[in-house]
Amino acid sequence: MTTSNPDPKRELLRHTVATLAYRGGKAVRNAPAGFADFRGSASSRSAGQILAHIGDLLDWALSIAQGKQTWRNSEPLSWDKETARFFAALKSFDDYLASAESLHVPAEKLFQGPVADALTHIGQIAMLRRMAGAPLKGESYFAADIAAGRVGPEQAAPKREFE
């Protein structure tokens, strides 16, 4: 159920979640075989561990929004399963944000904590892709067709990519 008089902060948070889906989808899509185990150094998280952490962050964000804050550290699944988990967690969080249910914390707190952290980690995956020899094409994200509610693996095609 969508609210009849949307809160602008909540709507901006939903757009941010859609941005996370768009950028994250680009970072995880068509990863090379074995990429889940790739690390920037021996002491850093693997790409698969980072993606699992993003899933944990999104689950945490939903639990905070619902007033039942719960954290867990998940063991990474296969890349395909973690990718599916990423999009499922985005959808669950966005569905809650789109509902008439109360946020139990200010939208700004959700942004500054789990959502901003997830955006940072998507950037790490993109950087690891470059380091692993499978770089993403650059893009004008300003021109991208990103819309609140579009949080699944099917995203609009890039409007303006560059090398």
PDB file of C-alpha atoms in Angstrom:
ATOM      1  CA  MET A   1       0.000   0.000   0.000  1.00  0.00           C
ATOM      2  CA  THR A   2       1.470   3.359  -1.020  1.00  0.00           C
ATOM      3  CA  THR A   3       0.958   6.419   1.134  1.00  0.00           C
ATOM      4  CA  SER A   4      -1.423   9.011  -0.313  1.00  0.00           C
ATOM      5  CA  ASN A   5       0.681  11.951   0.852  1.00  0.00           C
ATOM      6  CA  PRO A   6       4.294  10.805   0.531  1.00  0.00           C
ATOM      7  CA  ASP A   7       6.948  12.073   2.897  1.00  0.00           C
ATOM      8  CA  PRO A   8       9.624  13.777   0.735  1.00  0.00           C
ATOM      9  CA  LYS A   9      12.440  12.371   2.894  1.00  0.00           C
ATOM     10  CA  ARG A  10      11.075   8.874   2.558  1.00  0.00           C
ATOM     11  CA  GLU A  11      10.698   9.324  -1.205  1.00  0.00           C
ATOM     12  CA  LEU A  12      14.300  10.541  -1.485  1.00  0.00           C
ATOM     13  CA  LEU A  13      15.392   7.477   0.488  1.00  0.00           C
ATOM     14  CA  ARG A  14      13.434   5.281  -1.945  1.00  0.00           C
ATOM     15  CA  HIS A  15      15.196   6.979  -4.863  1.00  0.00           C
ATOM     16  CA  THR A  16      18.514   6.318  -3.146  1.00  0.00           C
ATOM     17  CA  VAL A  17      17.593   2.637  -2.765  1.00  0.00           C
ATOM     18  CA  ALA A  18      16.747   2.550  -6.496  1.00  0.00           C
ATOM     19  CA  THR A  19      20.122   4.166  -7.203  1.00  0.00           C
ATOM     20  CA  LEU A  20      21.757   1.444  -5.142  1.00  0.00           C
ATOM     21  CA  ALA A  21      19.913  -1.161  -7.252  1.00  0.00           C
ATOM     22  CA  TYR A  22      21.021   0.487 -10.498  1.00  0.00           C
ATOM     23  CA  ARG A  23      24.670   0.930  -9.543  1.00  0.00           C
ATOM     24  CA  GLY A  24      24.814  -2.360  -7.679  1.00  0.00           C
ATOM     25  CA  GLY A  25      23.244  -4.213 -10.573  1.00  0.00           C
ATOM     26  CA  LYS A  26      25.896  -2.855 -12.887  1.00  0.00           C
ATOM     27  CA  ALA A  27      28.674  -3.881 -10.462  1.00  0.00           C
ATOM     28  CA  VAL A  28      27.464  -7.462  -9.931  1.00  0.00           C
ATOM     29  CA  ARG A  29      26.158  -8.261 -13.433  1.00  0.00           C
ATOM     30  CA  ASN A  30      28.347 -10.468 -15.633  1.00  0.00           C
ATOM     31  CA  ALA A  31      31.119 -10.838 -13.071  1.00  0.00           C
ATOM     32  CA  PRO A  32      33.863 -13.163 -14.307  1.00  0.00           C
ATOM     33  CA  ALA A  33      34.102 -16.736 -13.023  1.00  0.00           C
ATOM     34  CA  GLY A  34      35.837 -16.843  -9.659  1.00  0.00           C
ATOM     35  CA  PHE A  35      35.278 -13.139  -8.986  1.00  0.00           C
ATOM     36  CA  ALA A  36      33.531 -13.848  -5.680  1.00  0.00           C
ATOM     37  CA  ASP A  37      36.910 -14.962  -4.276  1.00  0.00           C
ATOM     38  CA  PHE A  38      38.880 -12.001  -5.652  1.00  0.00           C
ATOM     39  CA  ARG A  39      40.516  -9.745  -3.032  1.00  0.00           C
ATOM     40  CA  GLY A  40      42.396  -6.469  -3.269  1.00  0.00           C
ATOM     41  CA  SER A  41      44.892  -7.799  -0.714  1.00  0.00           C
ATOM     42  CA  ALA A  42      45.343 -10.809   1.543  1.00  0.00           C
ATOM     43  CA  SER A  43      43.860  -8.932   4.498  1.00  0.00           C
ATOM     44  CA  SER A  44      40.781  -7.496   2.751  1.00  0.00           C
ATOM     45  CA  ARG A  45      37.333  -8.938   2.177  1.00  0.00           C
ATOM     46  CA  SER A  46      36.693 -10.858  -1.016  1.00  0.00           C
ATOM     47  CA  ALA A  47      34.144  -9.537  -3.499  1.00  0.00           C
ATOM     48  CA  GLY A  48      31.721 -12.246  -2.322  1.00  0.00           C
ATOM     49  CA  GLN A  49      32.206 -11.267   1.318  1.00  0.00           C
ATOM     50  CA  ILE A  50      31.527  -7.626   0.417  1.00  0.00           C
ATOM     51  CA  LEU A  51      28.342  -8.560  -1.439  1.00  0.00           C
ATOM     52  CA  ALA A  52      27.188 -10.677   1.532  1.00  0.00           C
ATOM     53  CA  HIS A  53      27.902  -7.696   3.815  1.00  0.00           C
ATOM     54  CA  ILE A  54      25.738  -5.486   1.578  1.00  0.00           C
ATOM     55  CA  GLY A  55      22.892  -8.000   1.966  1.00  0.00           C
ATOM     56  CA  ASP A  56      23.397  -7.839   5.741  1.00  0.00           C
ATOM     57  CA  LEU A  57      23.310  -4.031   5.631  1.00  0.00           C
ATOM     58  CA  LEU A  58      20.022  -4.036   3.705  1.00  0.00           C
ATOM     59  CA  ASP A  59      18.469  -6.579   6.071  1.00  0.00           C
ATOM     60  CA  TRP A  60      19.653  -4.408   8.976  1.00  0.00           C
ATOM     61  CA  ALA A  61      18.156  -1.287   7.365  1.00  0.00           C
ATOM     62  CA  LEU A  62      14.761  -2.996   7.112  1.00  0.00           C
ATOM     63  CA  SER A  63      14.938  -4.203  10.711  1.00  0.00           C
ATOM     64  CA  ILE A  64      15.788  -0.672  11.894  1.00  0.00           C
ATOM     65  CA  ALA A  65      12.940   0.839   9.853  1.00  0.00           C
ATOM     66  CA  GLN A  66      10.557  -1.705  11.426  1.00  0.00           C
ATOM     67  CA  GLY A  67      11.777  -0.887  14.939  1.00  0.00           C
ATOM     68  CA  LYS A  68      13.296  -4.354  15.456  1.00  0.00           C
ATOM     69  CA  GLN A  69      16.997  -3.641  14.922  1.00  0.00           C
ATOM     70  CA  THR A  70      18.813  -6.913  14.229  1.00  0.00           C
ATOM     71  CA  TRP A  71      22.312  -7.468  12.858  1.00  0.00           C
ATOM     72  CA  ARG A  72      23.849 -10.625  11.476  1.00  0.00           C
ATOM     73  CA  ASN A  73      27.098 -11.518   9.758  1.00  0.00           C
ATOM     74  CA  SER A  74      26.257 -13.873   6.913  1.00  0.00           C
ATOM     75  CA  GLU A  75      28.640 -16.323   5.340  1.00  0.00           C
ATOM     76  CA  PRO A  76      28.807 -15.615   1.602  1.00  0.00           C
ATOM     77  CA  LEU A  77      26.708 -17.698  -0.720  1.00  0.00           C
ATOM     78  CA  SER A  78      27.617 -18.287  -4.376  1.00  0.00           C
ATOM     79  CA  TRP A  79      27.866 -15.086  -6.433  1.00  0.00           C
ATOM     80  CA  ASP A  80      24.537 -15.749  -8.158  1.00  0.00           C
ATOM     81  CA  LYS A  81      22.768 -16.448  -4.847  1.00  0.00           C
ATOM     82  CA  GLU A  82      24.281 -13.352  -3.197  1.00  0.00           C
ATOM     83  CA  THR A  83      23.212 -11.286  -6.200  1.00  0.00           C
ATOM     84  CA  ALA A  84      19.657 -12.630  -5.849  1.00  0.00           C
ATOM     85  CA  ARG A  85      19.789 -11.918  -2.105  1.00  0.00           C
ATOM     86  CA  PHE A  86      20.946  -8.344  -2.823  1.00  0.00           C
ATOM     87  CA  PHE A  87      17.939  -7.643  -5.044  1.00  0.00           C
ATOM     88  CA  ALA A  88      15.503  -9.427  -2.701  1.00  0.00           C
ATOM     89  CA  ALA A  89      16.759  -7.366   0.250  1.00  0.00           C
ATOM     90  CA  LEU A  90      16.438  -4.157  -1.781  1.00  0.00           C
ATOM     91  CA  LYS A  91      12.845  -5.077  -2.670  1.00  0.00           C
ATOM     92  CA  SER A  92      11.900  -5.901   0.927  1.00  0.00           C
ATOM     93  CA  PHE A  93      13.361  -2.619   2.158  1.00  0.00           C
ATOM     94  CA  ASP A  94      11.774  -0.591  -0.644  1.00  0.00           C
ATOM     95  CA  ASP A  95       8.401  -2.284  -0.146  1.00  0.00           C
ATOM     96  CA  TYR A  96       8.481  -1.219   3.501  1.00  0.00           C
ATOM     97  CA  LEU A  97       9.505   2.334   2.582  1.00  0.00           C
ATOM     98  CA  ALA A  98       6.653   2.469   0.050  1.00  0.00           C
ATOM     99  CA  SER A  99       4.106   1.264   2.596  1.00  0.00           C
ATOM    100  CA  ALA A 100       2.083   3.267   5.083  1.00  0.00           C
ATOM    101  CA  GLU A 101       3.984   1.597   7.931  1.00  0.00           C
ATOM    102  CA  SER A 102       5.842   3.958  10.254  1.00  0.00           C
ATOM    103  CA  LEU A 103       9.587   4.418  10.083  1.00  0.00           C
ATOM    104  CA  HIS A 104      10.853   3.892  13.605  1.00  0.00           C
ATOM    105  CA  VAL A 105      13.878   6.133  13.021  1.00  0.00           C
ATOM    106  CA  PRO A 106      14.398   9.257  10.915  1.00  0.00           C
ATOM    107  CA  ALA A 107      15.000   8.585   7.207  1.00  0.00           C
ATOM    108  CA  GLU A 108      18.288  10.478   7.540  1.00  0.00           C
ATOM    109  CA  LYS A 109      19.575   7.859  10.001  1.00  0.00           C
ATOM    110  CA  LEU A 110      18.777   5.055   7.573  1.00  0.00           C
ATOM    111  CA  PHE A 111      20.619   6.950   4.861  1.00  0.00           C
ATOM    112  CA  GLN A 112      23.700   7.841   6.903  1.00  0.00           C
ATOM    113  CA  GLY A 113      24.120   4.308   8.244  1.00  0.00           C
ATOM    114  CA  PRO A 114      23.230   1.222   6.227  1.00  0.00           C
ATOM    115  CA  VAL A 115      22.316   2.846   2.905  1.00  0.00           C
ATOM    116  CA  ALA A 116      25.449   5.010   2.600  1.00  0.00           C
ATOM    117  CA  ASP A 117      27.564   2.063   3.727  1.00  0.00           C
ATOM    118  CA  ALA A 118      26.003  -0.135   1.030  1.00  0.00           C
ATOM    119  CA  LEU A 119      26.748   2.510  -1.624  1.00  0.00           C
ATOM    120  CA  THR A 120      30.380   2.594  -0.474  1.00  0.00           C
ATOM    121  CA  HIS A 121      30.659  -1.183  -0.761  1.00  0.00           C
ATOM    122  CA  ILE A 122      29.152  -1.194  -4.260  1.00  0.00           C
ATOM    123  CA  GLY A 123      32.005   1.153  -5.185  1.00  0.00           C
ATOM    124  CA  GLN A 124      34.460  -1.350  -3.715  1.00  0.00           C
ATOM    125  CA  ILE A 125      33.018  -4.121  -5.874  1.00  0.00           C
ATOM    126  CA  ALA A 126      33.312  -1.876  -8.937  1.00  0.00           C
ATOM    127  CA  MET A 127      36.958  -1.159  -8.062  1.00  0.00           C
ATOM    128  CA  LEU A 128      37.661  -4.864  -7.546  1.00  0.00           C
ATOM    129  CA  ARG A 129      36.161  -5.552 -10.984  1.00  0.00           C
ATOM    130  CA  ARG A 130      38.742  -3.198 -12.493  1.00  0.00           C
ATOM    131  CA  MET A 131      41.556  -4.787 -10.482  1.00  0.00           C
ATOM    132  CA  ALA A 132      40.395  -8.265 -11.594  1.00  0.00           C
ATOM    133  CA  GLY A 133      40.578  -7.230 -15.261  1.00  0.00           C
ATOM    134  CA  ALA A 134      36.800  -6.992 -15.749  1.00  0.00           C
ATOM    135  CA  PRO A 135      36.145  -3.244 -15.472  1.00  0.00           C
ATOM    136  CA  LEU A 136      32.719  -1.670 -15.773  1.00  0.00           C
ATOM    137  CA  LYS A 137      32.133   1.013 -18.359  1.00  0.00           C
ATOM    138  CA  GLY A 138      31.965   4.502 -16.923  1.00  0.00           C
ATOM    139  CA  GLU A 139      28.621   6.201 -17.087  1.00  0.00           C
ATOM    140  CA  SER A 140      26.918   9.522 -16.538  1.00  0.00           C
ATOM    141  CA  TYR A 141      24.767   8.455 -13.590  1.00  0.00           C
ATOM    142  CA  PHE A 142      23.112  11.866 -13.719  1.00  0.00           C
ATOM    143  CA  ALA A 143      21.608  10.838 -17.067  1.00  0.00           C
ATOM    144  CA  ALA A 144      20.632   7.332 -15.885  1.00  0.00           C
ATOM    145  CA  ASP A 145      16.970   6.332 -15.823  1.00  0.00           C
ATOM    146  CA  ILE A 146      16.602   5.553 -12.115  1.00  0.00           C
ATOM    147  CA  ALA A 147      13.146   5.500 -10.550  1.00  0.00           C
ATOM    148  CA  ALA A 148      11.924   4.837  -7.026  1.00  0.00           C
ATOM    149  CA  GLY A 149      10.511   1.336  -6.863  1.00  0.00           C
ATOM    150  CA  ARG A 150      12.741  -0.103  -9.603  1.00  0.00           C
ATOM    151  CA  VAL A 151      14.953  -2.196  -7.350  1.00  0.00           C
ATOM    152  CA  GLY A 152      15.196  -5.553  -9.120  1.00  0.00           C
ATOM    153  CA  PRO A 153      17.832  -6.976 -11.440  1.00  0.00           C
ATOM    154  CA  GLU A 154      16.016  -5.607 -14.495  1.00  0.00           C
ATOM    155  CA  GLN A 155      17.239  -2.039 -14.786  1.00  0.00           C
ATOM    156  CA  ALA A 156      17.029   0.533 -17.570  1.00  0.00           C
ATOM    157  CA  ALA A 157      19.835   0.421 -20.105  1.00  0.00           C
ATOM    158  CA  PRO A 158      22.570   3.019 -19.615  1.00  0.00           C
ATOM    159  CA  LYS A 159      21.870   6.262 -21.479  1.00  0.00           C
ATOM    160  CA  ARG A 160      25.443   7.520 -21.698  1.00  0.00           C
ATOM    161  CA  GLU A 161      28.355   5.143 -21.120  1.00  0.00           C
ATOM    162  CA  PHE A 162      31.966   5.889 -21.880  1.00  0.00           C
ATOM    163  CA  GLU A 163      35.289   4.086 -21.718  1.00  0.00           C
TER     164      GLU A 163
END
